[in-house]
GROMACS .gro file of N, CA and C in nm:
model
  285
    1UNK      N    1   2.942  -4.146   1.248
    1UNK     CA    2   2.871  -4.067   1.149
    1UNK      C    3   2.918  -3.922   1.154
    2UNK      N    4   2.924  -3.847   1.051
    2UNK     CA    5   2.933  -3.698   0.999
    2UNK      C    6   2.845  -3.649   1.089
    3UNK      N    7   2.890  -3.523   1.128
    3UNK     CA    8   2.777  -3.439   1.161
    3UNK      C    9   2.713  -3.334   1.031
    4UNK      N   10   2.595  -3.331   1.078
    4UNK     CA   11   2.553  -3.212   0.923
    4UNK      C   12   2.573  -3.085   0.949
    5UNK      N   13   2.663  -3.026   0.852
    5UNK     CA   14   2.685  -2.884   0.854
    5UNK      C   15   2.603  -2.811   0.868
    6UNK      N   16   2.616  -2.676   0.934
    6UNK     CA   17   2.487  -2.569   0.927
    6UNK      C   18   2.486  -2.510   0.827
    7UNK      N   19   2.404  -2.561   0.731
    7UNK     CA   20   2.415  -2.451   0.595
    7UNK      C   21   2.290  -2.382   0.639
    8UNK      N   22   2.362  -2.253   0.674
    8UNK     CA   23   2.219  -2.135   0.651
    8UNK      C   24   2.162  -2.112   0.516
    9UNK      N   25   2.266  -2.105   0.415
    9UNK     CA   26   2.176  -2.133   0.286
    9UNK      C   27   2.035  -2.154   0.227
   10UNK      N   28   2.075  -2.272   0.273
   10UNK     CA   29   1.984  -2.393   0.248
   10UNK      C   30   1.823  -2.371   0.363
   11UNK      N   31   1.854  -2.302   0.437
   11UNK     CA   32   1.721  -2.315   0.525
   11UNK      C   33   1.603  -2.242   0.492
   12UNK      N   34   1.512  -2.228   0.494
   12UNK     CA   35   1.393  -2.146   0.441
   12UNK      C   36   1.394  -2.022   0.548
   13UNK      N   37   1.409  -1.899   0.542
   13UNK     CA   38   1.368  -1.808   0.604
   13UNK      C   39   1.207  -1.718   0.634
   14UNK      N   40   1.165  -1.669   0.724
   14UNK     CA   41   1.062  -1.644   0.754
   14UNK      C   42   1.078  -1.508   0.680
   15UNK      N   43   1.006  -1.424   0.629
   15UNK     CA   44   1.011  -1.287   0.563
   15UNK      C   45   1.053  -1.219   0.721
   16UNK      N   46   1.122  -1.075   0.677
   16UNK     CA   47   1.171  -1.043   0.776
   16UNK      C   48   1.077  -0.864   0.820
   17UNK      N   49   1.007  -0.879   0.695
   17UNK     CA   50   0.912  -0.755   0.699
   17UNK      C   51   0.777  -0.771   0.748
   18UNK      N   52   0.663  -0.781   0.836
   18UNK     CA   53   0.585  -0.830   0.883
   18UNK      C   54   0.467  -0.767   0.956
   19UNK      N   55   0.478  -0.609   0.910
   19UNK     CA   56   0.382  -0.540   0.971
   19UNK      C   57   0.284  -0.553   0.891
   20UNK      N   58   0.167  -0.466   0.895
   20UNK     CA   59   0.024  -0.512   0.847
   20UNK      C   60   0.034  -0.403   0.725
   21UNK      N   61  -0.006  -0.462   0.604
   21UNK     CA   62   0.013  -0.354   0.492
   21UNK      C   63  -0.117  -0.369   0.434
   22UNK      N   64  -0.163  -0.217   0.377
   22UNK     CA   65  -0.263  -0.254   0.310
   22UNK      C   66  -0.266  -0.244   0.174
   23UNK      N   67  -0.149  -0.216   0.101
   23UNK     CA   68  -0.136  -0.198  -0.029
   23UNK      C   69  -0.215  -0.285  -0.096
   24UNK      N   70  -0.256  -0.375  -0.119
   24UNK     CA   71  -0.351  -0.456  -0.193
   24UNK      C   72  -0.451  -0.368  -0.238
   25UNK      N   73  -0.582  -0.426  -0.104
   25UNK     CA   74  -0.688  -0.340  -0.064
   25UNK      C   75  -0.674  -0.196  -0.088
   26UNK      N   76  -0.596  -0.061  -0.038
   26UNK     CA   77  -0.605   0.045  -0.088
   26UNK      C   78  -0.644   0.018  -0.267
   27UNK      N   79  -0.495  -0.023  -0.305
   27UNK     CA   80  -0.472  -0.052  -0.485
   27UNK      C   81  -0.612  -0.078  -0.531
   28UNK      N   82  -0.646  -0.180  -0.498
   28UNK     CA   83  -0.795  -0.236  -0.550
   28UNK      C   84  -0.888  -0.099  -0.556
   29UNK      N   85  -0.930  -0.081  -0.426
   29UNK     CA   86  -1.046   0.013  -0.397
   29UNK      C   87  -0.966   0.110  -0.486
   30UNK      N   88  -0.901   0.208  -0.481
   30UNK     CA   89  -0.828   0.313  -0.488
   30UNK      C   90  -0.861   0.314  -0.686
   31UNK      N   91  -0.871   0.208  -0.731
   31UNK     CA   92  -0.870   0.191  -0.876
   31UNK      C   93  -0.991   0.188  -0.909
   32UNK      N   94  -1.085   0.062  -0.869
   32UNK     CA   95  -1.307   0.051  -0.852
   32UNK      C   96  -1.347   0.156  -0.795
   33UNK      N   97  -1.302   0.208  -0.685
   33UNK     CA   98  -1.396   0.345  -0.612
   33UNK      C   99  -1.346   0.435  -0.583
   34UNK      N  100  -1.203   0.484  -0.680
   34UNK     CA  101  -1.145   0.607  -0.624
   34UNK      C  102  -1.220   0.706  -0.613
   35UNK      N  103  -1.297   0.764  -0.637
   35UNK     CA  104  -1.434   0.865  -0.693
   35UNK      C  105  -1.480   0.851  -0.507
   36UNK      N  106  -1.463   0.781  -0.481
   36UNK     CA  107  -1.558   0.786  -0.328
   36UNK      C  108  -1.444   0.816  -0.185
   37UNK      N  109  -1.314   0.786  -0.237
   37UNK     CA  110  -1.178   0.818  -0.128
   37UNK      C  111  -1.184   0.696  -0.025
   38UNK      N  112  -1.246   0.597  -0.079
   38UNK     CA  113  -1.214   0.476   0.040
   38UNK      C  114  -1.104   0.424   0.018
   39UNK      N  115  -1.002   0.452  -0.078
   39UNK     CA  116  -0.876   0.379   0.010
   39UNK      C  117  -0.833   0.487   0.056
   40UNK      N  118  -0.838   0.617   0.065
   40UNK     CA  119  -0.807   0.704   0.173
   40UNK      C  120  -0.842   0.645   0.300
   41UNK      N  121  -0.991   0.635   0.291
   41UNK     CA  122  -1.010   0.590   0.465
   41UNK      C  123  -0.942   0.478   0.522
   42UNK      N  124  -0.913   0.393   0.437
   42UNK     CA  125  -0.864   0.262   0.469
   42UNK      C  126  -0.739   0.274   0.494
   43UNK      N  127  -0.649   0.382   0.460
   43UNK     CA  128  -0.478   0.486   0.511
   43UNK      C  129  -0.504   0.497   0.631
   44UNK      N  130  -0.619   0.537   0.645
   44UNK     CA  131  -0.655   0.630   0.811
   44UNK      C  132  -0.634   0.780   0.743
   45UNK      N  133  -0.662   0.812   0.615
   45UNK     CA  134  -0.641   0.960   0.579
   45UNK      C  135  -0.770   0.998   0.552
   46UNK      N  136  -0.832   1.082   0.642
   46UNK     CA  137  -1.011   1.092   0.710
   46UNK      C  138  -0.984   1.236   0.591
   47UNK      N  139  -0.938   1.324   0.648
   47UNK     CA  140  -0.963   1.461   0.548
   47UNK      C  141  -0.918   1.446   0.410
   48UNK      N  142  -0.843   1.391   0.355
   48UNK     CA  143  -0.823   1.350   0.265
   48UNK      C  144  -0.928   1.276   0.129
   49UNK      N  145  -1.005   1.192   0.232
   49UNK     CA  146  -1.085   1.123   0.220
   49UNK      C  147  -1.170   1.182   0.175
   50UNK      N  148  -1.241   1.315   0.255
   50UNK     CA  149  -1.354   1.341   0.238
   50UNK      C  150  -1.327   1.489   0.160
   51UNK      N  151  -1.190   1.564   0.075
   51UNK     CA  152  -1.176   1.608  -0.037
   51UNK      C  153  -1.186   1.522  -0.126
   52UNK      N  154  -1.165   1.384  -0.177
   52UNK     CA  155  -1.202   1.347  -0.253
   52UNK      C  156  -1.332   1.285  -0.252
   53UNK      N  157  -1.338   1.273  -0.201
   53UNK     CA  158  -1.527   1.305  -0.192
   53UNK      C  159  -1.573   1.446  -0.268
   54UNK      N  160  -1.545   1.520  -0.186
   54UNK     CA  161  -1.621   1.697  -0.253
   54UNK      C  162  -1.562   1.697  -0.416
   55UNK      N  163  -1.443   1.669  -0.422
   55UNK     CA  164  -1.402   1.673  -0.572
   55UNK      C  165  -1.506   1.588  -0.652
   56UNK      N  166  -1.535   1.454  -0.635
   56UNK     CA  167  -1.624   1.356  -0.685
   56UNK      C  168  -1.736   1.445  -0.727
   57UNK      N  169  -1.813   1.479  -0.638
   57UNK     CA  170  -1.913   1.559  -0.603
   57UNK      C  171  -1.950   1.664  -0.763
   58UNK      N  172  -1.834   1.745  -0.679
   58UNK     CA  173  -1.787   1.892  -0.797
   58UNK      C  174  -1.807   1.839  -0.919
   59UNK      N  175  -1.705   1.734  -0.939
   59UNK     CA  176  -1.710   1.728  -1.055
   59UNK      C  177  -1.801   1.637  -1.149
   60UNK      N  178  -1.881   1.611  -1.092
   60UNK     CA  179  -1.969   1.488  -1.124
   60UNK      C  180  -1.904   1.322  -1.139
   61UNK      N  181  -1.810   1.325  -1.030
   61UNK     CA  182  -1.715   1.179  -1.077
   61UNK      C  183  -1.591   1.169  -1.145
   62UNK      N  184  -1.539   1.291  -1.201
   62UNK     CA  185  -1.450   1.273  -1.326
   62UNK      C  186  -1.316   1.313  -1.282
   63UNK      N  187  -1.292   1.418  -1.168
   63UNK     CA  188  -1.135   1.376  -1.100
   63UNK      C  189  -1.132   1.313  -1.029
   64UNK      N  190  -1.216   1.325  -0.908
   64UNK     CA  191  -1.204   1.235  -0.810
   64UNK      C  192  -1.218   1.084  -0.838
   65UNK      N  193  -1.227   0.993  -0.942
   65UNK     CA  194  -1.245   0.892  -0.982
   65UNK      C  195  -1.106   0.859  -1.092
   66UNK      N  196  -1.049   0.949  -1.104
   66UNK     CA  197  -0.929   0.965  -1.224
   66UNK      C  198  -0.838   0.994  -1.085
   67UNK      N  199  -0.824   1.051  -0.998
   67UNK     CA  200  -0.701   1.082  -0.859
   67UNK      C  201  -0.702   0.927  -0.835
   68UNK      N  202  -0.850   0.872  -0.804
   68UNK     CA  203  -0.805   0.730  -0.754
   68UNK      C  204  -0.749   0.613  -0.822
   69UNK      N  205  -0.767   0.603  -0.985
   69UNK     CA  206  -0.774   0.565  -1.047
   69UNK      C  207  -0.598   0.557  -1.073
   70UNK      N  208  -0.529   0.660  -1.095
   70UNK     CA  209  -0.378   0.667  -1.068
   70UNK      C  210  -0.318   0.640  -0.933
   71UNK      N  211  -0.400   0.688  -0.833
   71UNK     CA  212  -0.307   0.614  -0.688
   71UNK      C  213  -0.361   0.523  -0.684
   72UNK      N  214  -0.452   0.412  -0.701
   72UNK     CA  215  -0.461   0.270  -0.673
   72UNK      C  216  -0.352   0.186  -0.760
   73UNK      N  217  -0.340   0.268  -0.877
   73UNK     CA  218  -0.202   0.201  -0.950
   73UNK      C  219  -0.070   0.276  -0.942
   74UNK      N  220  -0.068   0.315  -0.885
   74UNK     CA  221   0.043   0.381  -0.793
   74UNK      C  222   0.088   0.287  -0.676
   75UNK      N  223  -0.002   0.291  -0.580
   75UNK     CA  224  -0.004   0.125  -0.499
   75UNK      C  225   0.036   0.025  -0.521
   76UNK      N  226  -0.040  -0.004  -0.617
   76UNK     CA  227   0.044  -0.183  -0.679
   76UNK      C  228   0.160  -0.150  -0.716
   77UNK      N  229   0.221  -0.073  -0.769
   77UNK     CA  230   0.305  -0.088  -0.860
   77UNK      C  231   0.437  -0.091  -0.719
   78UNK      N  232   0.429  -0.046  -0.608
   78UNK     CA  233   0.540  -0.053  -0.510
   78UNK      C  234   0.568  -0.163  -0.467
   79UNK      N  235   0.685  -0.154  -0.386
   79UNK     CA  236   0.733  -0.281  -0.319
   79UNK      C  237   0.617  -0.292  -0.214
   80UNK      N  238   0.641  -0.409  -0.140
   80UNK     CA  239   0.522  -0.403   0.027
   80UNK      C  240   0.633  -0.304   0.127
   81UNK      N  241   0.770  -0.247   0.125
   81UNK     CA  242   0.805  -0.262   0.238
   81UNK      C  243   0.818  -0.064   0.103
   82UNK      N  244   0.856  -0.028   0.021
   82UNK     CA  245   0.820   0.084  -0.009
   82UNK      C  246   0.700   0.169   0.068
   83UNK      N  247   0.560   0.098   0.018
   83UNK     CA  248   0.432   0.122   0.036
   83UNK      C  249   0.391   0.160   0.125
   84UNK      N  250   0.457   0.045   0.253
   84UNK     CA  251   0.447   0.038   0.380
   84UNK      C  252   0.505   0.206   0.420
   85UNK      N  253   0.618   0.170   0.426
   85UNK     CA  254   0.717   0.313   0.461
   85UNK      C  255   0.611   0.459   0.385
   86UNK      N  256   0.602   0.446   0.313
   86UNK     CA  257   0.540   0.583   0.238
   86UNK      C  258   0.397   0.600   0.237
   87UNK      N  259   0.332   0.524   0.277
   87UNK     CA  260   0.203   0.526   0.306
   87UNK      C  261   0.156   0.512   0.436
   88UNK      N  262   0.214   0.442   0.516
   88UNK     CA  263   0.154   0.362   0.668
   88UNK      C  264   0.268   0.425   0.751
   89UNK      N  265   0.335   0.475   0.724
   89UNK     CA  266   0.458   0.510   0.841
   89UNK      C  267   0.496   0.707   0.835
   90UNK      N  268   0.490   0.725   0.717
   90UNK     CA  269   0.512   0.866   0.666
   90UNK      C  270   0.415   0.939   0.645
   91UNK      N  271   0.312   0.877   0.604
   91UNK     CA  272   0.193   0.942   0.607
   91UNK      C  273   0.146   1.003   0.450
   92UNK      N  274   0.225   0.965   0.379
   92UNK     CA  275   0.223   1.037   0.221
   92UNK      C  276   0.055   1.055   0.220
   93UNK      N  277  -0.015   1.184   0.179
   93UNK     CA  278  -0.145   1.126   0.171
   93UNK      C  279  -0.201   1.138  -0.011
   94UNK      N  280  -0.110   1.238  -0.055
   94UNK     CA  281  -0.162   1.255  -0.211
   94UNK      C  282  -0.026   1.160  -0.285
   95UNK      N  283  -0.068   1.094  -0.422
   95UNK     CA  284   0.008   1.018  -0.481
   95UNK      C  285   0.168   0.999  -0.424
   0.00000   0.00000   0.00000
């Protein structure tokens, strides 16, 4: 009998990117509750967080709910391994 060639091709690979991302979750929240800065907190971006809070505040809801409202779709719209890098590794904290 033949032996079977190694077609690497053909084999299913495991993703090779694998750290913990939260682009989803930020995106989501960041879009329903930007007004409150919880996908800030959910970055780990605490001061951040809690200016958009005071903005909310200030303004009765209307930037701070419009800031989140563009970075939660700002979020989705990246790659996972973009997102990752520019959000979870770099620290980007405004859009």
């Amino acid at each position: 009998m033949e032996e079977v060639k190694n077609e690497e091709w053909n084999r299913a690979h495991e993703p090779q990117f694998k750290p913990e991302n939260k682009k989803v979750v930020a995106g989501i929240l960041g879009i329903l509750f930007g007004g409150l800065g919880i996908h800030k907190f959910i970055l780990g971006y605490t001061t951040e967080g809690i200016i958009q809070i005071l903005l909310s505040v200030i303004t009765c809801g209307i930037v701070g709910s419009f800031i989140g409202l563009i970075e939660g779709i700002i979020y989705l719209t990246k790659t996972d391994e973009e997102f990752y890098h520019i959000y979870q590794e770099n620290k980007k904290g405004w859009f």
